[in-house]
Coordinates of C-alpha atoms in Angstrom, one line a residue:
X1 CA 117.5 115.8 51.9
X2 CA 114.0 116.0 53.0
X3 CA 110.9 118.4 51.2
X4 CA 109.9 121.7 52.2
X5 CA 106.3 120.8 53.3
X6 CA 108.5 118.3 55.4
X7 CA 110.3 120.4 57.4
X8 CA 107.8 122.5 57.9
X9 CA 104.9 120.9 59.1
X10 CA 107.5 118.0 61.0
X11 CA 108.7 120.9 62.5
X12 CA 105.5 123.1 63.6
X13 CA 104.1 119.9 64.8
X14 CA 107.0 119.3 67.0
X15 CA 107.2 122.5 68.7
X16 CA 104.0 122.8 69.2
X17 CA 103.3 119.3 70.9
X18 CA 106.9 120.3 73.3
X19 CA 105.9 123.1 73.8
X20 CA 101.9 121.8 75.1
X21 CA 103.9 119.4 77.1
X22 CA 106.3 121.4 78.8
X23 CA 103.6 123.9 79.1
X24 CA 100.6 123.0 80.7
X25 CA 100.1 122.7 84.4
X26 CA 98.6 119.1 83.7
X27 CA 101.4 117.5 82.3
X28 CA 103.9 116.6 84.8
X29 CA 106.7 117.5 82.4
X30 CA 105.5 121.3 83.6
X31 CA 107.7 120.0 86.7
X32 CA 110.8 119.0 84.8
X33 CA 110.8 123.0 83.0
X34 CA 110.3 124.3 86.3
X35 CA 113.2 122.9 87.4
X36 CA 115.5 123.6 84.7
X37 CA 114.8 126.7 85.7
X38 CA 115.6 126.8 89.5
X39 CA 119.0 125.7 87.5
X40 CA 119.1 129.3 86.3
X41 CA 118.1 130.7 89.3
X42 CA 121.1 128.6 91.1
X43 CA 123.6 129.8 87.9
X44 CA 122.7 133.2 88.9
X45 CA 122.8 133.6 92.6
X46 CA 125.6 136.5 92.7
X47 CA 122.8 138.7 90.6
X48 CA 120.6 139.5 93.3
X49 CA 122.9 140.1 96.4
X50 CA 120.8 140.1 99.9
X51 CA 119.3 143.3 101.1
X52 CA 121.4 144.1 104.4
X53 CA 118.9 145.8 105.8
X54 CA 116.7 142.7 105.8
X55 CA 116.9 140.4 109.1
X56 CA 115.5 137.6 110.8
X57 CA 115.0 136.5 114.2
X58 CA 114.5 132.9 113.8
X59 CA 112.4 130.7 116.6
X60 CA 114.5 128.2 116.1
X61 CA 115.0 124.7 117.8
X62 CA 117.2 126.2 120.0
X63 CA 114.5 129.3 121.2
X64 CA 112.6 125.6 121.6
X65 CA 114.5 124.5 124.2
X66 CA 114.9 127.2 125.9
X67 CA 111.9 128.3 126.2
X68 CA 109.5 125.8 126.4
X69 CA 107.0 124.2 123.5
X70 CA 105.3 126.6 121.4
X71 CA 103.0 128.5 121.7
X72 CA 104.7 131.0 123.4
X73 CA 103.2 133.1 125.9
X74 CA 102.5 136.6 124.1
X75 CA 104.2 138.6 126.8
X76 CA 107.5 137.0 125.3
X77 CA 106.7 138.5 122.1
X78 CA 106.0 141.6 124.1
X79 CA 109.0 141.6 125.3
X80 CA 110.8 140.8 121.9
X81 CA 109.1 143.9 119.7
X82 CA 110.0 146.3 123.0
X83 CA 113.6 145.4 122.2
X84 CA 113.4 145.5 118.3
X85 CA 112.1 149.1 118.7
X86 CA 114.4 150.5 121.5
X87 CA 117.1 149.4 118.9
X88 CA 115.4 151.3 116.2
X89 CA 114.3 148.5 114.3
X90 CA 112.0 149.9 111.1
X91 CA 109.7 147.4 110.3
X92 CA 109.0 144.0 112.8
X93 CA 106.8 141.6 110.5
X94 CA 105.8 138.6 112.8
X95 CA 105.6 135.8 110.4
X96 CA 103.4 134.7 112.7
X97 CA 99.4 134.6 112.9
X98 CA 98.1 136.2 116.5
X99 CA 94.0 135.3 115.4
X100 CA 92.4 134.9 118.4
X101 CA 92.6 135.4 122.1
X102 CA 95.3 134.9 124.0
X103 CA 94.6 132.3 127.0
X104 CA 96.3 135.2 129.8
X105 CA 94.8 138.4 128.8
X106 CA 97.2 140.4 131.1
X107 CA 99.4 139.5 127.9
X108 CA 97.2 140.2 125.5
X109 CA 97.2 143.8 126.7
X110 CA 100.8 144.1 127.1
X111 CA 101.2 142.9 123.4
X112 CA 98.5 145.8 122.4
X113 CA 100.5 147.8 124.1
X114 CA 103.8 147.1 122.8
X115 CA 102.7 146.7 119.5
X116 CA 100.9 149.9 120.0
X117 CA 104.3 152.2 121.4
X118 CA 106.5 150.4 118.8
X119 CA 104.1 152.0 115.7
X120 CA 105.9 150.1 113.1
X121 CA 104.4 146.5 113.2
X122 CA 103.2 144.4 110.6
X123 CA 101.3 141.0 111.1
X124 CA 99.6 138.3 109.7
X125 CA 96.2 137.3 108.7
X126 CA 94.2 134.9 106.8
X127 CA 92.3 134.0 104.0
X128 CA 89.6 131.8 104.9
X129 CA 87.3 130.0 101.1
X130 CA 83.9 129.9 102.4
X131 CA 81.6 127.2 102.1
X132 CA 78.1 128.6 102.6
X133 CA 76.2 128.8 99.5
X134 CA 73.4 131.1 98.3
X135 CA 71.4 130.3 95.4
X136 CA 73.7 129.2 92.6
X137 CA 76.3 131.5 93.8
X138 CA 79.1 130.2 95.7
X139 CA 80.5 132.7 98.6
X140 CA 83.8 134.6 97.8
X141 CA 87.4 134.0 99.7
X142 CA 87.3 135.5 102.4
X143 CA 89.8 138.0 104.6
X144 CA 90.4 137.8 108.9
X145 CA 92.4 140.4 110.3
X146 CA 94.8 139.2 113.2
X147 CA 93.2 140.0 116.7
X148 CA 95.6 143.1 117.6
X149 CA 95.5 146.3 115.4
X150 CA 98.3 146.9 113.6
X151 CA 99.2 147.5 109.8
X152 CA 98.5 143.5 109.0
X153 CA 98.9 141.5 105.3
X154 CA 97.5 137.7 104.0
X155 CA 100.2 134.8 104.2
X156 CA 99.3 133.0 102.4
X157 CA 101.7 130.7 100.0
X158 CA 100.9 130.1 95.9
X159 CA 103.1 127.1 95.2
X160 CA 103.4 125.7 91.5
X161 CA 102.3 122.5 90.9
X162 CA 106.0 120.9 91.6
X163 CA 104.7 121.9 95.3
X164 CA 108.4 124.9 95.4
X165 CA 107.2 128.1 95.7
X166 CA 108.7 130.9 93.2
X167 CA 105.9 133.5 92.9
X168 CA 104.2 135.9 94.9
X169 CA 101.5 138.1 94.5
X170 CA 100.4 141.7 95.8
X171 CA 97.1 141.6 96.4
X172 CA 95.3 138.3 97.6
X173 CA 92.8 135.6 96.5
X174 CA 90.1 137.8 98.8
X175 CA 91.8 141.5 97.8
X176 CA 93.4 142.0 100.8
X177 CA 97.0 143.3 100.8
X178 CA 99.5 140.2 101.1
X179 CA 102.4 140.4 104.4
X180 CA 104.9 141.4 101.5
X181 CA 102.9 144.8 100.3
X182 CA 101.9 145.2 104.0
X183 CA 106.0 145.2 105.2
X184 CA 107.0 147.0 102.1
X185 CA 103.6 150.0 102.8
X186 CA 105.4 150.1 106.3
X187 CA 109.3 150.6 104.9
X188 CA 108.9 151.9 102.2
X189 CA 105.8 153.1 100.8
X190 CA 106.9 154.9 97.6
X191 CA 108.7 151.7 96.5
X192 CA 105.2 149.9 97.6
X193 CA 103.6 151.9 95.4
X194 CA 105.5 151.4 91.9
X195 CA 104.9 148.2 92.7
X196 CA 101.1 148.2 93.3
X197 CA 101.2 150.2 90.1
X198 CA 103.7 147.8 88.0
X199 CA 102.3 144.6 88.9
X200 CA 98.6 145.1 90.4
X201 CA 97.0 141.8 90.6
X202 CA 99.5 139.5 89.3
X203 CA 101.8 137.2 89.9
X204 CA 105.8 138.3 90.6
X205 CA 108.4 136.1 89.9
X206 CA 110.6 135.8 93.7
X207 CA 114.0 136.7 92.4
X208 CA 115.7 134.7 95.0
X209 CA 119.1 135.8 96.6
X210 CA 120.6 132.4 97.2
X211 CA 120.4 129.6 100.0
X212 CA 118.2 129.2 103.2
X213 CA 120.1 132.0 105.6
X214 CA 121.8 134.1 103.0
X215 CA 120.0 136.9 105.2
X216 CA 120.9 137.9 108.6
X217 CA 119.7 135.3 111.4
X218 CA 120.0 135.6 114.8
X219 CA 118.0 132.6 117.5
X220 CA 115.1 134.5 119.2
X221 CA 116.0 132.8 122.2
X222 CA 119.1 134.8 121.7
X223 CA 117.8 138.0 121.4
X224 CA 115.3 137.7 124.2
X225 CA 117.9 136.6 126.5
X226 CA 120.5 139.9 125.0
X227 CA 123.1 137.6 124.4
X228 CA 125.1 137.8 120.5
X229 CA 124.7 134.9 117.9
X230 CA 127.9 133.8 116.3
X231 CA 126.0 134.0 113.1
X232 CA 125.9 137.7 113.2
X233 CA 129.9 138.1 114.0
X234 CA 132.1 135.2 112.8
X235 CA 134.6 135.7 115.3
X236 CA 132.3 135.6 118.2
X237 CA 132.6 132.0 119.9
X238 CA 129.9 130.3 121.0
X239 CA 131.5 129.2 124.4
X240 CA 132.5 132.5 125.4
X241 CA 130.9 134.4 128.2
X242 CA 131.4 138.0 126.8
X243 CA 128.4 137.0 124.0
X244 CA 126.0 139.4 125.8
X245 CA 125.7 142.8 124.6
X246 CA 123.6 145.3 122.3
X247 CA 122.1 144.4 119.0
X248 CA 121.8 147.7 118.6
X249 CA 123.5 148.0 115.8
X250 CA 122.5 145.5 114.1
X251 CA 118.6 145.7 114.0
X252 CA 119.0 149.9 113.4
X253 CA 116.6 150.6 110.4
X254 CA 116.3 147.3 109.5
X255 CA 113.3 145.5 108.6
X256 CA 113.0 142.6 110.9
X257 CA 111.1 139.8 109.9
X258 CA 110.0 137.3 112.7
X259 CA 109.3 133.4 111.4
X260 CA 110.4 130.2 112.5
X261 CA 112.9 127.7 110.8
X262 CA 111.8 124.7 113.1
X263 CA 110.5 121.9 111.3
X264 CA 108.2 121.1 114.0
X265 CA 106.2 124.2 113.1
X266 CA 105.6 123.1 109.7
X267 CA 106.8 126.7 108.1
X268 CA 108.7 125.2 105.4
X269 CA 108.7 125.1 101.9
X270 CA 111.2 123.8 98.4
X271 CA 112.7 126.8 96.8
X272 CA 115.2 127.0 93.5
X273 CA 117.6 126.5 96.2
X274 CA 115.8 124.1 98.4
X275 CA 114.9 120.9 96.7
X276 CA 114.8 117.0 98.0
X277 CA 115.3 117.4 101.4
X278 CA 116.2 120.7 102.4
X279 CA 113.8 123.2 102.6
X280 CA 113.3 126.8 102.8
X281 CA 111.5 129.1 106.2
X282 CA 109.0 130.5 105.2
X283 CA 110.1 133.4 106.9
X284 CA 112.9 133.7 104.9
X285 CA 111.3 133.0 101.3
X286 CA 109.1 136.8 102.6
X287 CA 112.3 137.8 102.8
X288 CA 113.2 137.4 98.9
X289 CA 110.1 138.5 98.2
X290 CA 109.9 141.8 99.9
X291 CA 114.0 142.5 98.5
X292 CA 112.5 141.7 95.2
X293 CA 109.5 144.2 95.4
X294 CA 112.9 147.0 97.0
X295 CA 114.8 146.8 94.1
X296 CA 111.8 146.1 91.3
X297 CA 114.0 143.6 89.6
X298 CA 112.0 140.3 89.2
X299 CA 112.2 137.3 86.2
X300 CA 109.1 139.2 83.7
X301 CA 108.3 135.5 82.4
X302 CA 107.9 135.2 78.4
X303 CA 104.6 135.7 77.3
X304 CA 103.0 132.7 75.5
X305 CA 102.9 133.2 71.7
X306 CA 107.7 133.7 72.3
X307 CA 107.6 130.3 73.9
X308 CA 105.3 128.5 71.6
X309 CA 107.4 130.2 68.5
X310 CA 110.7 129.6 69.8
X311 CA 109.5 125.7 70.2
X312 CA 107.7 126.2 66.6
X313 CA 110.8 127.9 65.3
X314 CA 114.0 126.3 66.5
X315 CA 112.6 123.3 64.9
X316 CA 111.7 123.9 61.6
X317 CA 115.3 125.3 61.4
X318 CA 116.8 122.0 63.1
X319 CA 114.5 120.1 61.3
X320 CA 115.7 121.7 57.6
X321 CA 119.5 122.5 58.9
X322 CA 119.6 118.4 59.5
X323 CA 117.8 117.3 56.1
X324 CA 120.6 118.4 54.6
X325 CA 123.3 116.9 56.7
X326 CA 125.0 113.7 57.3
X327 CA 124.2 112.3 60.4
X328 CA 126.8 112.4 62.4
X329 CA 127.6 116.0 61.4
X330 CA 123.7 116.3 62.5
X331 CA 124.1 115.5 65.5
X332 CA 126.9 118.1 66.2
X333 CA 124.5 120.1 64.7
X334 CA 121.5 119.5 67.1
X335 CA 123.8 120.2 69.9
X336 CA 125.2 123.3 68.9
X337 CA 121.8 124.3 69.1
X338 CA 121.1 123.0 72.3
X339 CA 124.1 124.5 73.6
X340 CA 123.6 128.1 71.9
X341 CA 119.7 128.3 73.5
X342 CA 120.9 127.5 76.3
X343 CA 123.3 130.1 76.5
X344 CA 120.5 132.4 75.2
X345 CA 118.1 132.1 77.6
X346 CA 120.4 131.6 80.7
X347 CA 121.6 135.5 80.0
X348 CA 118.1 136.9 79.1
X349 CA 117.5 135.2 82.6
X350 CA 120.2 137.8 83.7
X351 CA 119.1 140.5 82.2
X352 CA 115.1 139.7 83.6
X353 CA 113.4 137.7 81.0
X354 CA 112.5 134.4 81.9
X355 CA 112.3 132.8 78.4
X356 CA 110.9 129.0 78.6
X357 CA 114.3 126.7 78.0
X358 CA 113.0 123.4 77.5
X359 CA 110.4 123.3 74.5
X360 CA 112.8 125.0 71.9
X361 CA 116.4 122.4 73.1
X362 CA 113.8 119.2 73.4
X363 CA 112.7 120.6 69.9
X364 CA 116.2 121.1 69.0
X365 CA 117.0 117.9 70.3
X366 CA 114.5 115.6 69.3
X367 CA 114.1 117.6 65.9
X368 CA 117.8 114.8 64.6
X369 CA 116.3 111.3 65.4
X370 CA 112.8 112.6 63.6
X371 CA 115.4 113.4 60.6
X372 CA 117.1 110.7 60.8
X373 CA 114.3 108.3 62.6
X374 CA 113.0 108.7 58.6
X375 CA 115.9 107.6 56.9
X376 CA 116.6 104.9 59.6
X377 CA 112.9 103.1 58.9
X378 CA 113.1 103.2 54.7
X379 CA 116.6 101.1 55.4
X380 CA 115.4 98.8 58.3
X381 CA 111.9 98.2 55.5
X382 CA 114.3 96.9 52.7
X383 CA 116.3 95.1 55.2
X384 CA 112.6 93.9 56.4
X385 CA 112.3 92.8 52.4
X386 CA 114.9 90.9 52.3
X387 CA 114.8 89.2 55.6
X388 CA 111.6 87.5 54.6
X389 CA 112.2 87.1 51.0
X390 CA 115.5 85.5 52.1
X391 CA 114.5 83.0 55.4
X392 CA 111.8 80.8 53.7
X393 CA 114.9 78.9 52.2
X394 CA 118.2 80.3 54.2
X395 CA 118.4 80.2 57.6
X396 CA 118.4 83.0 59.9
X397 CA 121.9 83.4 60.6
X398 CA 122.6 83.5 57.1
X399 CA 120.5 85.9 56.7
X400 CA 121.5 87.9 59.3
X401 CA 125.3 87.6 57.7
X402 CA 124.0 88.9 53.9
X403 CA 122.3 91.8 55.9
X404 CA 125.9 92.8 57.5
X405 CA 127.3 92.1 54.5
X406 CA 125.0 93.0 51.6
X407 CA 127.6 92.4 49.0
X408 CA 127.1 88.6 50.2
X409 CA 123.8 88.5 48.6
X410 CA 123.0 85.3 47.5
X411 CA 124.0 85.1 43.7
X412 CA 125.0 81.6 41.9
X413 CA 128.9 81.4 43.0
X414 CA 130.3 79.3 45.2
X415 CA 133.2 78.0 46.5
X416 CA 135.4 75.2 48.6
X417 CA 135.2 75.2 52.1
X418 CA 136.6 73.2 55.2
X419 CA 133.3 72.4 56.6
X420 CA 131.6 70.5 59.4
X421 CA 127.9 68.5 58.6
X422 CA 125.9 67.0 61.6
X423 CA 122.7 65.0 60.1
X424 CA 120.3 64.0 62.7
X425 CA 117.3 61.3 62.0
X426 CA 114.8 60.2 64.4
X427 CA 115.1 56.6 65.1
X428 CA 111.4 54.9 64.8
X429 CA 109.9 57.8 63.4
X430 CA 107.9 55.8 60.2
X431 CA 106.6 53.3 62.8
X432 CA 105.9 56.1 65.0
X433 CA 103.6 57.6 62.3
X434 CA 101.9 54.6 61.4
X435 CA 100.6 54.0 65.4
X436 CA 100.2 57.4 66.5
X437 CA 97.3 60.2 65.9
X438 CA 98.2 62.7 63.0
X439 CA 98.2 65.0 65.4
X440 CA 100.2 64.2 67.5
X441 CA 102.5 62.9 65.0
X442 CA 103.1 66.3 63.7
X443 CA 103.1 68.4 66.9
X444 CA 105.9 65.7 68.3
X445 CA 108.1 66.5 65.5
X446 CA 107.6 70.2 65.3
X447 CA 108.7 69.9 68.5
X448 CA 111.9 67.9 68.3
X449 CA 112.9 70.5 65.4
X450 CA 112.4 73.1 67.5
X451 CA 114.9 71.4 70.2
X452 CA 117.5 70.6 68.0
X453 CA 117.0 74.1 65.7
X454 CA 117.6 76.0 68.9
X455 CA 120.5 73.8 69.3
X456 CA 122.2 74.6 66.0
X457 CA 121.9 78.5 66.0
X458 CA 123.3 78.4 70.7
X459 CA 126.3 76.5 69.1
X460 CA 127.2 79.2 66.2
X461 CA 125.9 76.6 63.4
X462 CA 124.0 77.4 60.1
X463 CA 121.0 75.2 59.6
X464 CA 120.7 74.0 56.8
X465 CA 117.6 71.6 55.3
X466 CA 115.1 69.5 57.0
X467 CA 114.7 66.3 55.8
X468 CA 111.2 65.0 56.7
X469 CA 112.1 64.3 60.5
X470 CA 115.8 64.6 59.8
X471 CA 118.0 68.1 60.4
X472 CA 121.3 69.1 58.3
X473 CA 123.7 71.7 59.8
X474 CA 127.0 73.0 58.7
X475 CA 129.4 74.7 60.5
X476 CA 132.1 76.8 58.7
X477 CA 130.1 77.2 55.5
X478 CA 129.9 81.5 56.0
X479 CA 132.5 83.8 57.0
X480 CA 135.8 83.1 59.0
X481 CA 136.2 79.9 60.0
X482 CA 138.0 77.7 61.8
X483 CA 137.7 74.0 61.2
X484 CA 139.2 72.6 65.0
X485 CA 136.3 74.9 66.6
X486 CA 134.4 74.0 64.2
X487 CA 134.3 70.5 64.7
X488 CA 134.0 71.3 68.3
X489 CA 131.3 73.0 68.3
X490 CA 129.0 70.6 66.2
X491 CA 130.3 67.5 68.9
X492 CA 129.4 69.8 71.3
X493 CA 126.1 70.7 70.1
X494 CA 125.7 66.7 69.4
X495 CA 125.6 66.8 72.6
X496 CA 123.1 69.4 73.1
X497 CA 120.9 67.9 70.9
X498 CA 121.5 64.5 72.9
X499 CA 120.7 66.7 76.2
X500 CA 117.3 67.9 74.6
X501 CA 115.9 64.9 73.6
X502 CA 115.8 63.2 77.0
X503 CA 114.2 66.8 78.1
X504 CA 111.3 66.2 75.6
X505 CA 111.0 63.0 77.0
X506 CA 111.0 63.5 80.7
X507 CA 108.1 66.0 79.9
X508 CA 106.3 64.1 77.4
X509 CA 106.6 61.7 80.3
X510 CA 105.9 63.9 83.3
X511 CA 101.9 64.8 80.7
X512 CA 101.4 61.4 80.8
X513 CA 102.9 60.1 76.9
X514 CA 104.7 57.1 76.1
X515 CA 106.7 58.5 73.1
X516 CA 110.3 58.0 73.8
X517 CA 111.6 58.9 70.8
X518 CA 114.9 58.6 70.1
X519 CA 117.9 61.2 67.6
X520 CA 120.8 59.1 66.2
X521 CA 123.7 61.6 64.8
X522 CA 126.1 61.9 62.1
X523 CA 129.5 64.4 61.8
X524 CA 131.8 64.6 59.5
X525 CA 134.4 66.8 58.5
X526 CA 136.1 67.4 55.0
X527 CA 135.8 70.0 51.6
X528 CA 132.4 70.9 50.1
X529 CA 131.7 73.1 47.9
X530 CA 129.9 76.1 49.8
X531 CA 127.4 78.0 47.8
X532 CA 123.8 79.5 45.6
X533 CA 122.2 75.8 43.9
X534 CA 119.5 76.4 41.8
X535 CA 118.1 78.7 38.8
X536 CA 117.8 82.9 39.4
X537 CA 113.8 81.9 40.0
X538 CA 114.5 79.7 42.4
X539 CA 118.2 79.7 45.0
X540 CA 119.4 77.7 48.2
X541 CA 122.1 78.1 50.2
X542 CA 123.6 74.6 51.0
X543 CA 126.5 72.6 50.5
X544 CA 126.8 69.8 48.5
X545 CA 129.6 67.2 47.9
X546 CA 131.2 63.9 49.3
X547 CA 131.3 65.3 53.0
X548 CA 128.2 65.8 52.9
X549 CA 127.2 62.1 51.3
X550 CA 129.4 60.7 54.3
X551 CA 127.8 62.8 57.6
X552 CA 124.7 60.9 56.5
X553 CA 125.8 57.5 55.8
X554 CA 127.3 57.9 59.8
X555 CA 123.8 58.6 61.3
X556 CA 122.4 55.6 59.6
X557 CA 125.6 53.9 60.8
X558 CA 124.3 54.2 64.3
X559 CA 121.9 51.7 64.5
X560 CA 124.3 49.2 63.3
X561 CA 127.0 50.0 66.5
X562 CA 123.9 50.7 68.8
X563 CA 125.1 54.1 69.2
X564 CA 123.9 57.6 69.1
X565 CA 126.1 60.1 68.2
X566 CA 129.1 58.9 65.5
X567 CA 132.0 60.9 64.5
X568 CA 134.3 60.0 61.6
X569 CA 138.2 59.6 61.9
X570 CA 138.6 63.4 60.1
X571 CA 136.8 64.7 63.0
X572 CA 137.8 63.2 65.6
X573 CA 141.5 63.9 65.0
X574 CA 140.2 68.5 64.7
X575 CA 138.6 67.3 68.3
X576 CA 140.8 65.0 70.1
X577 CA 141.7 65.8 73.5
X578 CA 138.3 69.3 73.1
X579 CA 135.9 66.5 73.9
X580 CA 135.3 62.2 74.9
X581 CA 135.7 59.4 72.2
X582 CA 135.3 56.0 71.8
X583 CA 136.8 54.5 68.5
X584 CA 134.6 51.4 67.1
X585 CA 137.3 50.8 64.4
X586 CA 136.9 50.6 60.5
X587 CA 133.2 51.0 58.4
X588 CA 132.7 50.4 55.1
X589 CA 130.0 53.0 54.4
X590 CA 127.2 52.3 52.4
X591 CA 128.5 53.8 48.8
X592 CA 132.1 53.8 49.3
X593 CA 134.7 51.0 48.6
X594 CA 137.6 52.2 51.4
X595 CA 136.3 52.4 54.8
X596 CA 137.0 54.9 57.6
X597 CA 137.5 55.4 61.2
X598 CA 134.3 56.1 63.1
X599 CA 133.6 57.5 66.4
X600 CA 131.2 57.1 69.4
X601 CA 130.4 60.3 71.6
X602 CA 129.2 59.3 74.7
X603 CA 126.0 61.2 75.3
X604 CA 124.1 62.3 78.4
X605 CA 121.4 60.4 77.8
X606 CA 119.2 57.4 79.3
X607 CA 119.4 53.7 79.2
X608 CA 116.7 52.1 77.5
X609 CA 114.9 49.8 79.4
X610 CA 116.1 47.2 78.3
X611 CA 120.1 46.9 76.6
X612 CA 120.6 43.9 74.2
X613 CA 123.9 43.3 73.8
X614 CA 126.3 44.8 71.0
X615 CA 127.3 42.4 68.5
X616 CA 129.3 43.9 65.4
X617 CA 131.1 46.4 66.2
X618 CA 134.9 47.1 65.4
X619 CA 137.0 47.5 67.8

């Protein structure tokens, strides 16, 4: 349960931050919001059906192959205008700019006459930014009309921050009408007047009818040659000889847009239906924009305050609800809220309202970790307190076990268990300490203890304690235990310790050091009393009993046998077949009245410079 003030503060803060991140043009998340909107556009494809009275004459790759490199002779455009006018086209609009004289004056005259005779041609013009500055006032953007006299409009594109085209305008920055408005004025003056009154100089969202080639499209070169394009009728075979015929029915009373889909002519853009490796020709974007104006149903962007209210309100509500639920139910609630809002946003888009999608959804999604993260932080602080307290005298593995099972936190209780105990000691460390500087002694001791401790942990053991330069480690003292597996891991750890020491000696020698420190290891398995020993003021989790003493005595026996790893008969019985053993007979350990079977475990260590004979070895 969390307070109302916390819910309100967290919800408002989260909602505001997310609204800014997903709405600000400078934010990289703005492109993510735009992409989410594209998904809704694709889902609503059936809503915006393409207007059949809008068709495209495509200056495509087929036309470039047939008519040669662009720009083409202007007589070809004049011929196309006459054909389209003769077939009864309502408007002939060129998404192609004719800004200057052509190389052939006669062809310019021919195209001018064709445009005048048709009387329904729309051409594209260009806006230019004037760089010159008069005093402190920069010159405004100017509009340059096309070279030929005809209805015209500027053909600039207005991409979003991610480079995709989703909107258009009725008037350019210079105040001149855009190409789309000019075409609509020529085709339907009443619809154009309504659009001007409704939208003015605002950006208008395009309601795309579908992916590229949604609108009927034919190849420029095939139209000139009076060869029917198979795309206008699926029954027409591309290989058929009788494709020669009239386009009269296809173009009669149509708005004909002439443009290019050829990548070589660089008039391709990303749109909600064309992302990644897919592109939509500029002429088809114009077709969608003109169609949107004729229908009068562009999606209306929600006002900024509505987006902010949805993000903040959804976040506040989510925080308040999650604060009263268990984490699992809260997660289910978060998913339900996200699905519900996504459905509402999709339905609103169908009705023409473009709601921001991701800020409210992200707010609901992030409210869950914000609420339950607070609980997690509190719990982790408690774990950290326990770890900091007990790690000073309990091995890390013991601490982890206690945190996994809080009922096993240290008390004064103890229990009998079958364990394996390992003792190590550094051979001749007292002499080394007396003959070397204290700093070097401390450095070498830390290196040895660190290496040996890591080996213990790597083999699943518990570091019981350091005793000067000695290490005591235990297996089987925590949780579920397997005496055979515990003994095997202990012996493998002993071998690993000798490998670690060989590595340290090699590293010291490489650095010019003369230290030849070696360790002796003793291992014994048996029953011991395991638990916490001490007082309520100071506890020590350890093992006590004869098993521990025997392991310590075996470590010291290495000196007599000139060995590096010794195990008792009890341990040997547990690891027989899993570890190589060399029997050394029976020995009387210090403090014992009966003999103990002793076995050597061969260790991968380099031989000393001089290897004396082993006298007194019991076979």
